[in-house]
Amino acid sequence: MEKRTLRSLEVSALGLGCMGMSAFYGSADEDEAIATIQRALELGTNFLDTAQLYGPLTNEILVGRAIKGHRDEYVIATKFARRMDNATPGDMSTLGPLDGSAEHVRTSIEGSLQRLGTDYVDLYYQHRVDPNVPIEETVGAMAELVQEGKIRHIGLSEASADTLRRAEAVHPDHRAADRVLNL
């Protein structure tokens, strides 16, 4: 499998989006999904994309089960955006509002790490930028998680060029492994 570099993060040229394995496209077969994730690795696809929103919450659990015992062979990307304090796994109607606050960034990663069964994620990104919280606060909290070793790379999804410039000012290239990615 060819590799691609996202800033300094090397991933397989083909990634596996796991969203549909537990949400949005009808019923799912967990055993088949786990087999698919494991077979993807056998074929050289090591880049998995998930999010706390998918399911909600259930997709990260599924990915965690699939990678158990082989964590270091995978590149795991997961996302945060909405409050999940009162979320019921599998029930989209229980999601809270967007929240880019530093406190939410921290509680979200803790939940993701627990559901994934790991102590770090390779790429952690904001699924949707919260217009009510300065990006400097959000990325500042994410940068602290890089320093703590809980995440290795930071990303933003659906961010404007101005937002990316402001994020980069908060978290410049201290190490090659922790630049802001626009996904």
PDB file of C-alpha atoms in Angstrom:
ATOM      1  CA  MET A   1       0.000   0.000   0.000  1.00  0.00           C
ATOM      2  CA  GLU A   2       1.308   3.431  -0.870  1.00  0.00           C
ATOM      3  CA  LYS A   3       1.667   5.954   1.926  1.00  0.00           C
ATOM      4  CA  ARG A   4       0.657   9.619   2.099  1.00  0.00           C
ATOM      5  CA  THR A   5       1.896  12.330   4.394  1.00  0.00           C
ATOM      6  CA  LEU A   6      -0.497  14.764   6.063  1.00  0.00           C
ATOM      7  CA  ARG A   7       2.005  17.326   7.303  1.00  0.00           C
ATOM      8  CA  SER A   8       4.190  14.881   9.241  1.00  0.00           C
ATOM      9  CA  LEU A   9       1.596  12.152   9.817  1.00  0.00           C
ATOM     10  CA  GLU A  10       2.185   9.172   7.525  1.00  0.00           C
ATOM     11  CA  VAL A  11      -0.914   7.159   6.646  1.00  0.00           C
ATOM     12  CA  SER A  12      -1.929   4.562   4.090  1.00  0.00           C
ATOM     13  CA  ALA A  13      -3.010   6.124   0.775  1.00  0.00           C
ATOM     14  CA  LEU A  14      -6.433   4.587   1.326  1.00  0.00           C
ATOM     15  CA  GLY A  15      -8.118   5.182   4.642  1.00  0.00           C
ATOM     16  CA  LEU A  16     -11.126   3.434   6.087  1.00  0.00           C
ATOM     17  CA  GLY A  17     -13.995   5.653   7.177  1.00  0.00           C
ATOM     18  CA  CYS A  18     -15.807   3.696   9.875  1.00  0.00           C
ATOM     19  CA  MET A  19     -18.942   5.846  10.265  1.00  0.00           C
ATOM     20  CA  GLY A  20     -21.242   3.564   8.282  1.00  0.00           C
ATOM     21  CA  MET A  21     -20.222   0.569  10.361  1.00  0.00           C
ATOM     22  CA  SER A  22     -22.438   1.697  13.209  1.00  0.00           C
ATOM     23  CA  ALA A  23     -24.663   4.556  12.035  1.00  0.00           C
ATOM     24  CA  PHE A  24     -26.474   6.401   9.280  1.00  0.00           C
ATOM     25  CA  TYR A  25     -26.842   3.710   6.611  1.00  0.00           C
ATOM     26  CA  GLY A  26     -29.242   1.241   8.182  1.00  0.00           C
ATOM     27  CA  SER A  27     -28.508  -1.756  10.374  1.00  0.00           C
ATOM     28  CA  ALA A  28     -24.918  -2.772  11.006  1.00  0.00           C
ATOM     29  CA  ASP A  29     -23.201  -6.088  11.614  1.00  0.00           C
ATOM     30  CA  GLU A  30     -20.551  -5.594  14.289  1.00  0.00           C
ATOM     31  CA  ASP A  31     -18.711  -8.855  13.556  1.00  0.00           C
ATOM     32  CA  GLU A  32     -18.529  -7.998   9.861  1.00  0.00           C
ATOM     33  CA  ALA A  33     -17.350  -4.467  10.657  1.00  0.00           C
ATOM     34  CA  ILE A  34     -14.569  -5.752  12.914  1.00  0.00           C
ATOM     35  CA  ALA A  35     -13.532  -8.255  10.256  1.00  0.00           C
ATOM     36  CA  THR A  36     -13.444  -5.441   7.688  1.00  0.00           C
ATOM     37  CA  ILE A  37     -11.205  -3.260   9.865  1.00  0.00           C
ATOM     38  CA  GLN A  38      -8.834  -6.160  10.498  1.00  0.00           C
ATOM     39  CA  ARG A  39      -8.783  -7.204   6.831  1.00  0.00           C
ATOM     40  CA  ALA A  40      -8.048  -3.620   5.807  1.00  0.00           C
ATOM     41  CA  LEU A  41      -4.878  -3.756   7.895  1.00  0.00           C
ATOM     42  CA  GLU A  42      -3.874  -7.057   6.272  1.00  0.00           C
ATOM     43  CA  LEU A  43      -4.202  -5.290   2.905  1.00  0.00           C
ATOM     44  CA  GLY A  44      -2.097  -2.332   4.078  1.00  0.00           C
ATOM     45  CA  THR A  45      -4.810   0.152   5.030  1.00  0.00           C
ATOM     46  CA  ASN A  46      -3.930   1.325   8.521  1.00  0.00           C
ATOM     47  CA  PHE A  47      -5.689   4.724   8.632  1.00  0.00           C
ATOM     48  CA  LEU A  48      -9.056   4.563  10.422  1.00  0.00           C
ATOM     49  CA  ASP A  49     -11.445   7.489  10.793  1.00  0.00           C
ATOM     50  CA  THR A  50     -14.123   7.594  13.489  1.00  0.00           C
ATOM     51  CA  ALA A  51     -15.834  10.169  15.726  1.00  0.00           C
ATOM     52  CA  GLN A  52     -17.718  10.410  18.987  1.00  0.00           C
ATOM     53  CA  LEU A  53     -20.729  11.502  16.922  1.00  0.00           C
ATOM     54  CA  TYR A  54     -20.861   8.261  14.950  1.00  0.00           C
ATOM     55  CA  GLY A  55     -23.439   6.082  16.571  1.00  0.00           C
ATOM     56  CA  PRO A  56     -23.321   8.313  18.640  1.00  0.00           C
ATOM     57  CA  LEU A  57     -20.478   6.946  20.775  1.00  0.00           C
ATOM     58  CA  THR A  58     -20.806   3.387  19.449  1.00  0.00           C
ATOM     59  CA  ASN A  59     -18.396   3.656  16.508  1.00  0.00           C
ATOM     60  CA  GLU A  60     -15.390   4.416  18.692  1.00  0.00           C
ATOM     61  CA  ILE A  61     -16.268   1.362  20.818  1.00  0.00           C
ATOM     62  CA  LEU A  62     -16.437  -0.749  17.663  1.00  0.00           C
ATOM     63  CA  VAL A  63     -13.063   0.528  16.417  1.00  0.00           C
ATOM     64  CA  GLY A  64     -11.562  -0.100  19.855  1.00  0.00           C
ATOM     65  CA  ARG A  65     -12.701  -3.721  19.743  1.00  0.00           C
ATOM     66  CA  ALA A  66     -11.352  -4.167  16.225  1.00  0.00           C
ATOM     67  CA  ILE A  67      -7.869  -2.828  16.978  1.00  0.00           C
ATOM     68  CA  LYS A  68      -7.448  -4.483  20.382  1.00  0.00           C
ATOM     69  CA  GLY A  69      -4.001  -6.040  20.630  1.00  0.00           C
ATOM     70  CA  HIS A  70      -2.824  -4.253  17.473  1.00  0.00           C
ATOM     71  CA  ARG A  71      -3.156  -0.580  18.423  1.00  0.00           C
ATOM     72  CA  ASP A  72       0.320   0.433  17.272  1.00  0.00           C
ATOM     73  CA  GLU A  73      -0.310  -0.936  13.778  1.00  0.00           C
ATOM     74  CA  TYR A  74      -3.138   1.533  13.152  1.00  0.00           C
ATOM     75  CA  VAL A  75      -3.315   5.294  12.675  1.00  0.00           C
ATOM     76  CA  ILE A  76      -6.480   6.391  14.464  1.00  0.00           C
ATOM     77  CA  ALA A  77      -8.277   9.644  13.720  1.00  0.00           C
ATOM     78  CA  THR A  78     -11.252  10.695  15.804  1.00  0.00           C
ATOM     79  CA  LYS A  79     -13.283  13.860  16.115  1.00  0.00           C
ATOM     80  CA  PHE A  80     -15.224  15.908  18.645  1.00  0.00           C
ATOM     81  CA  ALA A  81     -17.733  18.742  18.310  1.00  0.00           C
ATOM     82  CA  ARG A  82     -21.046  18.266  20.121  1.00  0.00           C
ATOM     83  CA  ARG A  83     -21.720  17.857  23.816  1.00  0.00           C
ATOM     84  CA  MET A  84     -22.286  14.215  24.671  1.00  0.00           C
ATOM     85  CA  ASP A  85     -23.029  14.614  28.380  1.00  0.00           C
ATOM     86  CA  ASN A  86     -26.565  13.243  28.059  1.00  0.00           C
ATOM     87  CA  ALA A  87     -26.099  11.277  24.853  1.00  0.00           C
ATOM     88  CA  THR A  88     -27.548   7.815  24.679  1.00  0.00           C
ATOM     89  CA  PRO A  89     -25.415   5.475  22.568  1.00  0.00           C
ATOM     90  CA  GLY A  90     -27.128   4.981  19.235  1.00  0.00           C
ATOM     91  CA  ASP A  91     -29.660   7.820  19.703  1.00  0.00           C
ATOM     92  CA  MET A  92     -28.857  10.920  17.625  1.00  0.00           C
ATOM     93  CA  SER A  93     -31.733  12.855  19.207  1.00  0.00           C
ATOM     94  CA  THR A  94     -29.812  12.991  22.506  1.00  0.00           C
ATOM     95  CA  LEU A  95     -26.845  15.008  21.174  1.00  0.00           C
ATOM     96  CA  GLY A  96     -26.052  18.368  22.684  1.00  0.00           C
ATOM     97  CA  PRO A  97     -24.938  21.588  20.979  1.00  0.00           C
ATOM     98  CA  LEU A  98     -21.561  22.362  19.420  1.00  0.00           C
ATOM     99  CA  ASP A  99     -18.968  23.134  22.075  1.00  0.00           C
ATOM    100  CA  GLY A 100     -15.400  24.140  21.305  1.00  0.00           C
ATOM    101  CA  SER A 101     -14.556  25.117  24.886  1.00  0.00           C
ATOM    102  CA  ALA A 102     -11.308  23.946  26.446  1.00  0.00           C
ATOM    103  CA  GLU A 103     -13.275  21.989  29.045  1.00  0.00           C
ATOM    104  CA  HIS A 104     -15.199  20.147  26.329  1.00  0.00           C
ATOM    105  CA  VAL A 105     -12.034  19.375  24.356  1.00  0.00           C
ATOM    106  CA  ARG A 106     -10.608  17.695  27.465  1.00  0.00           C
ATOM    107  CA  THR A 107     -13.706  15.715  28.438  1.00  0.00           C
ATOM    108  CA  SER A 108     -14.212  14.609  24.848  1.00  0.00           C
ATOM    109  CA  ILE A 109     -10.718  13.160  24.465  1.00  0.00           C
ATOM    110  CA  GLU A 110     -11.051  11.287  27.739  1.00  0.00           C
ATOM    111  CA  GLY A 111     -14.266   9.670  26.525  1.00  0.00           C
ATOM    112  CA  SER A 112     -12.758   8.850  23.127  1.00  0.00           C
ATOM    113  CA  LEU A 113      -9.662   7.288  24.672  1.00  0.00           C
ATOM    114  CA  GLN A 114     -11.822   5.138  26.927  1.00  0.00           C
ATOM    115  CA  ARG A 115     -14.108   4.008  24.103  1.00  0.00           C
ATOM    116  CA  LEU A 116     -11.152   3.303  21.777  1.00  0.00           C
ATOM    117  CA  GLY A 117      -9.265   1.430  24.508  1.00  0.00           C
ATOM    118  CA  THR A 118      -6.056   3.384  23.988  1.00  0.00           C
ATOM    119  CA  ASP A 119      -4.018   6.042  25.739  1.00  0.00           C
ATOM    120  CA  TYR A 120      -3.519   8.246  22.653  1.00  0.00           C
ATOM    121  CA  VAL A 121      -4.986   9.025  19.248  1.00  0.00           C
ATOM    122  CA  ASP A 122      -2.876   9.849  16.235  1.00  0.00           C
ATOM    123  CA  LEU A 123      -5.128  12.599  14.890  1.00  0.00           C
ATOM    124  CA  TYR A 124      -7.712  14.467  16.934  1.00  0.00           C
ATOM    125  CA  TYR A 125      -9.763  17.033  15.169  1.00  0.00           C
ATOM    126  CA  GLN A 126     -12.687  19.317  15.647  1.00  0.00           C
ATOM    127  CA  HIS A 127     -15.559  17.983  13.540  1.00  0.00           C
ATOM    128  CA  ARG A 128     -17.214  21.404  13.200  1.00  0.00           C
ATOM    129  CA  VAL A 129     -15.775  24.721  14.360  1.00  0.00           C
ATOM    130  CA  ASP A 130     -17.886  26.246  17.124  1.00  0.00           C
ATOM    131  CA  PRO A 131     -18.667  29.845  16.085  1.00  0.00           C
ATOM    132  CA  ASN A 132     -19.281  30.796  19.720  1.00  0.00           C
ATOM    133  CA  VAL A 133     -15.841  29.835  21.041  1.00  0.00           C
ATOM    134  CA  PRO A 134     -12.622  31.448  19.818  1.00  0.00           C
ATOM    135  CA  ILE A 135     -10.545  28.922  17.881  1.00  0.00           C
ATOM    136  CA  GLU A 136      -7.592  30.013  19.992  1.00  0.00           C
ATOM    137  CA  GLU A 137      -9.261  28.481  23.067  1.00  0.00           C
ATOM    138  CA  THR A 138     -10.094  25.229  21.281  1.00  0.00           C
ATOM    139  CA  VAL A 139      -6.675  24.762  19.695  1.00  0.00           C
ATOM    140  CA  GLY A 140      -4.933  25.863  22.884  1.00  0.00           C
ATOM    141  CA  ALA A 141      -6.607  22.985  24.725  1.00  0.00           C
ATOM    142  CA  MET A 142      -5.737  20.590  21.911  1.00  0.00           C
ATOM    143  CA  ALA A 143      -2.106  21.755  22.028  1.00  0.00           C
ATOM    144  CA  GLU A 144      -2.023  20.909  25.736  1.00  0.00           C
ATOM    145  CA  LEU A 145      -3.236  17.397  24.882  1.00  0.00           C
ATOM    146  CA  VAL A 146      -0.329  17.059  22.430  1.00  0.00           C
ATOM    147  CA  GLN A 147       2.071  18.041  25.204  1.00  0.00           C
ATOM    148  CA  GLU A 148       0.436  15.470  27.505  1.00  0.00           C
ATOM    149  CA  GLY A 149       0.823  12.741  24.860  1.00  0.00           C
ATOM    150  CA  LYS A 150      -2.914  12.068  24.564  1.00  0.00           C
ATOM    151  CA  ILE A 151      -2.975  13.179  20.940  1.00  0.00           C
ATOM    152  CA  ARG A 152      -0.192  13.324  18.383  1.00  0.00           C
ATOM    153  CA  HIS A 153      -1.653  15.592  15.713  1.00  0.00           C
ATOM    154  CA  ILE A 154      -4.318  18.293  15.597  1.00  0.00           C
ATOM    155  CA  GLY A 155      -6.849  18.882  12.839  1.00  0.00           C
ATOM    156  CA  LEU A 156      -9.791  21.110  12.031  1.00  0.00           C
ATOM    157  CA  SER A 157     -12.639  20.152   9.737  1.00  0.00           C
ATOM    158  CA  GLU A 158     -14.525  22.674   7.621  1.00  0.00           C
ATOM    159  CA  ALA A 159     -12.381  25.584   8.844  1.00  0.00           C
ATOM    160  CA  SER A 160     -11.857  28.797   6.889  1.00  0.00           C
ATOM    161  CA  ALA A 161      -8.407  30.021   5.895  1.00  0.00           C
ATOM    162  CA  ASP A 162      -8.618  32.755   8.541  1.00  0.00           C
ATOM    163  CA  THR A 163      -9.526  30.211  11.230  1.00  0.00           C
ATOM    164  CA  LEU A 164      -6.576  28.043  10.196  1.00  0.00           C
ATOM    165  CA  ARG A 165      -4.190  31.016  10.411  1.00  0.00           C
ATOM    166  CA  ARG A 166      -5.471  31.844  13.893  1.00  0.00           C
ATOM    167  CA  ALA A 167      -5.151  28.186  14.950  1.00  0.00           C
ATOM    168  CA  GLU A 168      -1.606  27.982  13.587  1.00  0.00           C
ATOM    169  CA  ALA A 169      -0.662  31.088  15.579  1.00  0.00           C
ATOM    170  CA  VAL A 170      -1.732  29.312  18.772  1.00  0.00           C
ATOM    171  CA  HIS A 171      -0.087  26.019  17.934  1.00  0.00           C
ATOM    172  CA  PRO A 172       2.825  26.589  15.538  1.00  0.00           C
ATOM    173  CA  ASP A 173       5.281  23.924  14.493  1.00  0.00           C
ATOM    174  CA  HIS A 174       6.930  23.241  17.874  1.00  0.00           C
ATOM    175  CA  ARG A 175       7.559  19.703  16.686  1.00  0.00           C
ATOM    176  CA  ALA A 176       7.005  18.371  13.204  1.00  0.00           C
ATOM    177  CA  ALA A 177       4.373  15.999  14.598  1.00  0.00           C
ATOM    178  CA  ASP A 178       1.911  18.550  15.886  1.00  0.00           C
ATOM    179  CA  ARG A 179       0.968  21.029  13.169  1.00  0.00           C
ATOM    180  CA  VAL A 180      -2.645  21.964  12.552  1.00  0.00           C
ATOM    181  CA  LEU A 181      -4.142  19.979   9.670  1.00  0.00           C
ATOM    182  CA  ASN A 182      -7.115  21.167   7.618  1.00  0.00           C
ATOM    183  CA  LEU A 183      -9.326  18.167   6.916  1.00  0.00           C
TER     184      LEU A 183
END
